[in-house]
Short mmCIF file of C-alpha atoms in Angstrom, two decimals:
data_model
loop_
_atom_site.label_atom_id
_atom_site.label_comp_id
_atom_site.label_asym_id
_atom_site.label_seq_id
_atom_site.Cartn_x
_atom_site.Cartn_y
_atom_site.Cartn_z
CA ILE A 159 0.05 0.01 -0.05
CA SER A 160 1.24 3.58 -0.97
CA TYR A 161 0.03 6.64 0.80
CA GLY A 162 0.87 10.21 0.05
CA ILE A 163 -0.78 11.44 3.41
CA TYR A 164 -2.23 9.01 5.90
CA ASN A 165 -4.40 10.75 8.59
CA LYS A 166 -4.82 8.13 11.34
CA THR A 167 -5.23 10.51 14.59
CA ASN A 168 -7.08 13.53 15.25
CA GLY A 169 -5.64 16.00 12.95
CA ASP A 170 -6.92 17.93 10.30
CA ILE A 171 -5.32 18.12 6.73
CA SER A 172 -5.04 21.23 4.61
CA VAL A 173 -3.33 21.09 1.39
CA THR A 174 -2.91 24.69 -0.03
CA GLY A 175 -0.34 24.07 -2.73
CA GLY A 176 2.51 22.04 -3.99
CA SER A 177 2.21 18.26 -4.79
CA VAL A 178 0.92 15.08 -2.80
CA GLN A 179 2.07 11.92 -4.66
CA SER A 180 1.37 8.28 -4.27
CA LYS A 181 2.34 5.64 -6.80
CA SER A 182 2.48 1.86 -6.80
CA SER A 183 3.39 -0.69 -9.69
CA LEU A 184 2.72 -3.78 -7.74
CA ALA A 185 -0.07 -6.08 -8.88
CA SER A 186 -1.82 -6.21 -5.60
CA ALA A 187 -1.02 -2.78 -4.21
CA VAL A 188 -3.47 0.17 -3.63
CA SER A 189 -2.33 3.66 -3.83
CA TYR A 190 -3.91 6.48 -1.84
CA GLY A 191 -3.18 10.22 -2.38
CA ILE A 192 -4.69 11.26 0.86
CA TYR A 193 -6.39 8.61 3.34
CA ASN A 194 -8.53 9.99 5.99
CA GLU A 195 -9.33 7.39 8.47
CA THR A 196 -10.60 9.60 11.11
CA SER A 197 -13.73 11.79 11.42
CA ARG A 198 -11.52 15.11 11.14
CA ASP A 199 -11.56 17.37 8.09
CA ILE A 200 -9.52 17.40 4.83
CA ALA A 201 -9.41 20.75 2.88
CA LEU A 202 -7.96 20.90 -0.67
CA SER A 203 -7.64 24.59 -1.67
CA GLY A 204 -4.58 24.41 -4.05
CA GLY A 205 -1.90 22.28 -5.29
CA THR A 206 -2.32 18.75 -6.77
CA VAL A 207 -3.09 15.34 -5.31
CA THR A 208 -1.76 12.45 -7.60
CA ALA A 209 -2.57 8.74 -7.03
CA GLN A 210 -1.32 6.20 -9.55
CA SER A 211 -1.58 2.37 -9.48
CA ASP A 212 -0.28 0.74 -12.76
CA ARG A 213 -1.95 -2.69 -12.05
CA ASN A 214 -4.51 -2.11 -9.34
CA ILE A 215 -6.56 0.57 -7.47
CA ALA A 216 -5.82 4.02 -6.71
CA TYR A 217 -7.84 6.78 -4.86
CA GLY A 218 -7.03 10.52 -4.86
CA ILE A 219 -8.80 11.07 -1.71
CA TYR A 220 -10.18 8.35 0.50
CA ASN A 221 -12.59 9.65 3.10
CA LYS A 222 -13.62 7.10 5.55
CA ALA A 223 -15.48 9.17 8.10
CA GLY A 224 -14.63 12.85 7.90
CA LYS A 225 -15.38 15.75 5.75
CA VAL A 226 -13.85 16.54 2.66
CA ALA A 227 -13.85 20.07 1.07
CA VAL A 228 -12.34 20.72 -2.32
CA THR A 229 -12.36 24.48 -3.06
CA SER A 230 -9.49 24.53 -5.53
CA GLY A 231 -6.62 22.51 -6.62
CA ASN A 232 -6.30 19.25 -8.80
CA ILE A 233 -6.82 15.60 -8.14
CA GLU A 234 -5.37 13.24 -10.68
CA VAL A 235 -5.71 9.42 -10.71
CA ASN A 236 -4.36 7.03 -13.16
CA ALA A 237 -5.10 3.35 -12.34
CA THR A 238 -6.78 0.02 -13.51
CA ARG A 239 -9.50 1.04 -11.14
CA GLY A 240 -9.42 4.61 -9.85
CA PHE A 241 -11.38 6.93 -7.65
CA GLY A 242 -10.90 10.69 -7.58
CA VAL A 243 -12.90 11.31 -4.27
CA TYR A 244 -14.22 8.18 -2.35
CA ASN A 245 -16.86 8.96 0.26
CA GLU A 246 -17.24 5.69 2.20
CA SER A 247 -19.33 5.65 5.49
CA SER A 248 -22.70 7.12 6.40
CA THR A 249 -20.81 9.81 8.51
CA ALA A 250 -18.61 10.82 5.65
CA GLU A 251 -19.23 14.16 3.79
CA ALA A 252 -17.73 15.33 0.53
CA ASP A 253 -18.30 19.00 -0.45
CA VAL A 254 -16.74 19.73 -4.05
CA GLN A 255 -16.96 23.44 -4.81
CA ASN A 256 -14.28 23.95 -7.29
CA GLY A 257 -11.08 22.47 -8.70
CA LYS A 258 -10.54 19.80 -11.28
CA ILE A 259 -10.54 15.91 -11.00
CA THR A 260 -8.96 14.00 -13.99
CA MET A 261 -9.36 10.36 -14.19
CA VAL A 262 -7.42 7.88 -16.46
CA GLY A 263 -7.61 4.22 -16.38
CA THR A 264 -9.81 1.11 -17.18
CA THR A 265 -12.45 1.82 -14.89
CA SER A 266 -12.70 5.33 -13.31
CA TYR A 267 -15.01 7.16 -10.90
CA GLY A 268 -14.59 10.96 -10.47
CA ILE A 269 -16.53 11.00 -7.34
CA TYR A 270 -17.92 7.90 -5.56
CA ASN A 271 -20.37 8.32 -2.91
CA LYS A 272 -20.83 4.91 -1.13
CA GLU A 273 -23.04 5.79 1.86
CA GLY A 274 -22.20 9.32 2.77
CA VAL A 275 -23.46 12.95 2.03
CA LEU A 276 -22.19 14.48 -1.25
CA SER A 277 -22.62 18.09 -2.27
CA VAL A 278 -21.11 19.26 -5.74
CA SER A 279 -21.53 22.97 -6.50
CA GLY A 280 -18.66 23.50 -8.95
CA GLY A 281 -15.45 22.38 -10.51
CA THR A 282 -14.59 20.05 -13.45
CA ILE A 283 -14.51 16.34 -13.62
CA GLU A 284 -12.60 15.05 -16.79
CA LEU A 285 -12.90 11.34 -17.77
CA LEU A 286 -10.19 9.87 -20.07
CA GLY A 287 -10.40 6.33 -19.50
CA ASP A 288 -12.54 3.51 -20.67
CA THR A 289 -15.41 2.60 -18.42
CA SER A 290 -16.13 5.86 -16.68
CA TYR A 291 -18.45 7.42 -14.14
CA GLY A 292 -18.27 11.27 -13.54
CA ILE A 293 -20.32 11.03 -10.15
CA TYR A 294 -21.54 7.58 -8.84
CA ASN A 295 -24.00 7.64 -5.95
CA TYR A 296 -24.27 4.34 -4.46
CA THR A 297 -26.45 4.45 -1.21
CA GLY A 298 -25.75 7.79 0.02
CA THR A 299 -27.58 11.20 -0.47
CA ALA A 300 -26.39 13.60 -3.25
CA ASP A 301 -27.14 17.18 -4.37
CA ILE A 302 -25.37 18.32 -7.57
CA THR A 303 -25.97 22.01 -7.96
CA GLY A 304 -23.17 22.93 -10.23
CA GLY A 305 -20.11 21.94 -11.89
CA GLU A 306 -19.07 20.41 -15.40
CA ILE A 307 -18.51 16.73 -16.22
CA ILE A 308 -16.54 16.07 -19.50
CA ALA A 309 -16.35 12.46 -20.65
CA LYS A 310 -13.79 11.88 -23.34
CA ALA A 311 -13.68 8.22 -22.61
CA THR A 312 -13.90 5.93 -25.47
CA GLY A 313 -15.42 2.73 -23.78
CA SER A 314 -18.92 1.34 -24.08
CA SER A 315 -19.90 2.14 -20.43
CA ILE A 316 -19.75 6.01 -19.83
CA TYR A 317 -21.95 7.97 -17.39
CA GLY A 318 -21.89 11.57 -16.45
CA ILE A 319 -24.11 10.98 -13.23
CA TYR A 320 -25.15 7.61 -12.07
CA ASN A 321 -27.75 7.13 -9.29
CA ALA A 322 -27.79 3.44 -7.95
CA ASN A 323 -30.08 3.77 -4.98
CA SER A 324 -33.49 4.70 -3.91
CA ASN A 325 -32.59 7.95 -2.21
CA ASN A 326 -33.42 11.30 -3.75
CA MET A 327 -30.95 13.27 -5.88
CA LEU A 328 -31.09 16.78 -6.94
CA ILE A 329 -29.32 18.13 -10.01
CA SER A 330 -29.20 21.81 -11.11
CA ASP A 331 -26.93 24.16 -12.94
CA THR A 332 -24.84 21.21 -14.20
CA THR A 333 -23.32 20.65 -17.51
CA ILE A 334 -22.45 17.18 -18.74
CA ASN A 335 -20.65 16.28 -21.93
CA ALA A 336 -20.72 12.39 -22.69
CA GLN A 337 -21.08 12.19 -26.36
CA ASN A 338 -20.25 8.45 -26.39
CA GLY A 339 -22.28 7.58 -23.36
CA ASN A 340 -25.15 8.49 -20.92
CA GLY A 341 -25.58 11.96 -19.50
CA ILE A 342 -27.65 10.91 -16.35
CA TYR A 343 -28.41 7.39 -15.62
CA ASN A 344 -31.21 6.67 -12.85
CA GLN A 345 -31.14 3.01 -11.52
CA SER A 346 -33.82 3.75 -8.81
CA GLY A 347 -34.88 6.50 -6.55
CA THR A 348 -36.26 9.95 -7.48
CA LEU A 349 -34.05 12.15 -9.43
CA GLN A 350 -35.04 15.75 -9.80
CA ILE A 351 -33.53 17.87 -12.53
CA GLU A 352 -33.91 21.76 -11.91
CA SER A 353 -31.74 22.75 -14.68
CA ALA A 354 -28.89 20.94 -16.78
CA ASN A 355 -27.22 21.03 -20.16
CA ILE A 356 -26.56 17.59 -21.46
CA THR A 357 -24.74 16.40 -24.58
CA ALA A 358 -24.73 12.55 -24.81
CA SER A 359 -25.60 9.50 -26.76
CA ALA A 360 -28.50 9.07 -24.16
CA GLY A 361 -29.41 12.29 -22.48
CA ILE A 362 -31.18 10.82 -19.52
CA TYR A 363 -31.47 6.92 -19.13
CA ASN A 364 -34.14 6.00 -16.58
CA TYR A 365 -33.41 2.31 -16.46
CA CYS A 366 -35.30 0.68 -13.39
CA SER A 367 -35.77 -3.04 -13.36
CA SER A 368 -38.82 -5.04 -13.24
CA ILE A 369 -37.98 -5.82 -9.68
CA ASN A 370 -37.59 -2.40 -8.16
CA ASN A 371 -39.73 -0.43 -10.60
CA VAL A 372 -39.28 2.72 -8.30
CA GLY A 373 -37.20 5.15 -10.43
CA THR A 374 -38.66 8.51 -11.11
CA VAL A 375 -37.03 11.42 -13.03
CA ILE A 376 -38.69 14.64 -12.83
CA ILE A 377 -37.39 17.16 -15.23
CA LYS A 378 -38.24 20.91 -14.34
CA SER A 379 -35.74 22.35 -16.91
CA ALA A 380 -33.17 20.91 -19.14
CA ASN A 381 -31.46 21.11 -22.67
CA ILE A 382 -30.48 17.80 -24.19
CA THR A 383 -28.55 17.10 -27.42
CA ALA A 384 -28.39 13.41 -28.02
CA THR A 385 -27.39 11.13 -30.85
CA THR A 386 -29.61 8.20 -29.94
CA TYR A 387 -32.12 8.85 -27.13
CA GLY A 388 -33.00 12.21 -25.66
CA ILE A 389 -34.65 10.25 -22.73
CA TYR A 390 -34.95 6.41 -22.52
CA ASN A 391 -37.47 5.38 -19.89
CA ASN A 392 -37.75 1.63 -18.83
CA TYR A 393 -40.19 0.53 -16.01
CA GLY A 394 -39.92 3.85 -14.15
CA ASN A 395 -41.69 7.10 -14.46
CA ALA A 396 -40.49 10.16 -16.56
CA GLU A 397 -42.10 13.55 -15.55
CA ILE A 398 -41.17 16.28 -18.29
CA GLN A 399 -42.10 19.72 -17.10
CA SER A 400 -39.89 22.06 -19.15
CA LEU A 401 -37.40 20.51 -21.73
CA ASP A 402 -35.67 20.94 -25.05
CA ILE A 403 -34.83 17.92 -26.70
CA ILE A 404 -32.79 17.52 -30.01
CA SER A 405 -32.01 13.83 -30.99
CA ASN A 406 -30.67 12.29 -33.96
CA ASN A 407 -32.93 9.24 -33.43
CA TYR A 408 -35.59 9.09 -30.47
CA GLY A 409 -36.78 12.22 -28.60
CA VAL A 410 -38.36 10.16 -26.01
CA TYR A 411 -38.37 6.25 -25.96
CA ASN A 412 -40.70 4.52 -23.47
CA ALA A 413 -40.32 0.79 -22.83
CA ASN A 414 -41.86 -1.93 -20.62
CA SER A 415 -44.29 -0.59 -17.87
CA GLY A 416 -42.69 2.76 -17.75
CA ASN A 417 -44.89 5.89 -17.82
CA VAL A 418 -44.05 9.18 -19.47
CA THR A 419 -45.75 12.48 -18.64
CA ILE A 420 -45.25 15.46 -21.02
CA GLY A 421 -46.33 18.73 -19.60
CA ILE A 422 -48.60 19.41 -16.54
CA LYS A 423 -52.29 18.71 -16.23
CA ASP A 424 -53.64 21.93 -15.21
CA GLY A 425 -56.46 22.75 -17.70
CA THR A 426 -54.45 24.94 -19.94
CA ILE A 427 -52.27 24.19 -22.89
CA ASN A 428 -48.64 25.50 -23.33
CA LYS A 429 -47.56 24.61 -26.95
CA ASP A 430 -43.92 26.03 -26.44
CA ILE A 431 -42.92 23.90 -23.42
CA PRO A 432 -41.56 21.24 -23.52
CA THR A 433 -40.03 20.83 -27.06
CA ILE A 434 -39.12 17.36 -28.12
CA LYS A 435 -37.58 16.78 -31.45
CA GLY A 436 -36.35 13.36 -32.78
CA LYS A 437 -34.86 12.92 -36.28
CA GLU A 438 -36.85 9.60 -36.64
CA TYR A 439 -39.30 9.86 -33.72
CA GLY A 440 -40.44 12.49 -31.41
CA ILE A 441 -42.24 10.03 -28.86
CA TYR A 442 -41.78 6.28 -29.43
CA GLN A 443 -43.79 3.78 -27.44
CA SER A 444 -42.26 0.36 -27.66
CA PRO A 445 -44.86 -2.12 -29.28
CA THR A 446 -44.18 -4.37 -26.27
CA ALA A 447 -44.69 -1.74 -23.63
CA THR A 448 -47.54 -1.80 -21.27
CA GLY A 449 -46.73 1.72 -19.75
CA LYS A 450 -48.64 4.93 -20.95
CA ILE A 451 -47.88 8.31 -22.36
CA TYR A 452 -49.57 11.31 -20.94
CA TYR A 453 -49.47 14.49 -23.25
CA TYR A 454 -50.58 17.71 -21.71
CA ASP A 455 -48.35 20.47 -23.14
CA GLY A 456 -45.45 21.17 -25.67
CA THR A 457 -44.65 20.42 -29.24
CA ILE A 458 -43.39 16.93 -30.60
CA VAL A 459 -41.46 16.73 -33.72
CA GLY A 460 -40.08 13.99 -35.74
CA LYS A 461 -40.53 11.92 -39.14
CA MET A 462 -43.03 10.37 -37.16
CA ALA A 463 -44.08 12.66 -34.21
CA ILE A 464 -45.75 10.08 -32.03
CA TYR A 465 -45.44 6.27 -32.49
CA GLY A 466 -47.49 3.89 -30.36
CA GLY A 467 -50.34 6.14 -29.19
CA VAL A 468 -51.10 8.44 -26.29
CA SER A 469 -53.19 7.43 -23.35
CA GLU A 470 -54.38 10.79 -22.05
CA ILE A 471 -54.32 14.40 -23.17
CA GLU A 472 -55.52 17.86 -21.76
CA GLN A 473 -59.31 17.80 -21.09
CA ASN A 474 -61.38 19.36 -23.90
CA SER A 475 -58.28 19.07 -26.39
CA GLU A 476 -57.17 17.24 -29.39
CA ILE A 477 -53.88 16.28 -31.02
CA ILE A 478 -53.08 18.19 -34.27
CA ILE A 479 -50.37 16.85 -36.59
CA GLU A 480 -48.89 19.22 -39.19
CA GLN A 481 -45.95 19.33 -41.48
CA ASP A 482 -43.13 21.68 -40.49
CA SER A 483 -40.69 23.31 -43.05
CA GLN A 484 -38.43 20.29 -43.15
CA ASN A 485 -41.49 17.89 -43.90
CA ASN A 486 -41.44 16.44 -40.32
CA GLU A 487 -44.48 15.73 -38.42
CA LYS A 488 -45.15 18.28 -35.78
CA ALA A 489 -47.77 17.49 -33.09
CA THR A 490 -49.34 19.84 -30.73
CA LEU A 491 -52.65 20.10 -28.68
CA ARG A 492 -55.41 22.19 -29.62
CA GLU A 493 -58.46 23.35 -27.39
CA ILE A 494 -61.82 22.06 -28.75
CA GLU A 495 -64.33 24.73 -28.64
CA THR A 496 -67.19 23.65 -26.64
CA GLN A 497 -70.58 23.21 -28.55
CA TYR A 498 -73.66 24.34 -26.87
CA VAL A 499 -77.16 23.24 -28.07
CA ALA A 500 -79.15 25.26 -25.70
CA LYS A 501 -79.05 28.62 -23.77
CA ILE A 502 -81.61 29.55 -21.01
CA GLY A 503 -80.96 33.01 -19.86
CA GLU A 504 -77.23 33.38 -19.26
CA THR A 505 -76.66 29.63 -18.78
CA LYS A 506 -75.38 27.45 -21.67
CA TYR A 507 -75.91 23.67 -21.95
CA THR A 508 -73.82 21.17 -23.96
CA SER A 509 -77.12 18.73 -24.11
CA LEU A 510 -80.83 18.85 -24.18
CA MET A 511 -80.84 16.56 -21.35
CA SER A 512 -78.77 19.04 -19.14
CA ALA A 513 -81.00 21.79 -20.10
CA VAL A 514 -84.20 20.28 -18.95
#
């Protein structure tokens, strides 16, 4: 085992500049830039923490029970399996406000929150390896309220943010660039997106299993540019309130028993928000899916705007399909004017039965 700094007693660690390095080339060795075994604090406000393991695992900062605050500086990890910041126990806290985390290796995690409390409000995570995760939330709680994740990795499993547990996660003011992978992946729990800019193969992947079937993604505001799926929803629920999707294939793909809600059912129709554009399909309901599509607001565009049908629309409305300037289908909702058959005084009736 190799350590740059090992905090075993009751002291706090503050790195304001310079370089902290740990390197191992042995097959079974683990490399730690900073290892915090206590409940004390680690503060990184400058300098560079480097951890390298040529044939095994490396951690930039390993926080077992204390509090990590990153306000500036750099964390660089190169390993077969690497972690920039690892937050282990339920008493561990990690607060990333700024700085840069750079990950290289076969499997990399910029920030791994196992059971603790994670807060990210700024900084940059750069992924340069194969299988890569910008932020991985295992069973802890996480609020991501800023920052940028850049995935230049070339592997087949790339994730900007991965939520693996049933706890709630908040995402806002976050930029994710994962052109070869998934912007945000939700395995279970409730994930609320207040605002995000996402460029990815799949912008948001809500992939719950038939066993847990509890994943919900609530999108209050986001811009998504995708090559395959703007949103892929499987078994769970996707609630789209305000969103702008541009996808080269599917705007929204709904599979199995998943439910997708587009807009807000409030008795009014907003044609402008959300906007979903898929080069092939705006909304695609898998032929084998048993879930439902609820369409209350917004515009849906594609060579085929809606495939597979809609279960419910806003009351007293109808779906209108038009051709746009590029010969795509453009679906919107239009209010149906109420037809009255009788009027007694100032009261209008839609049927003779109700007028009697």
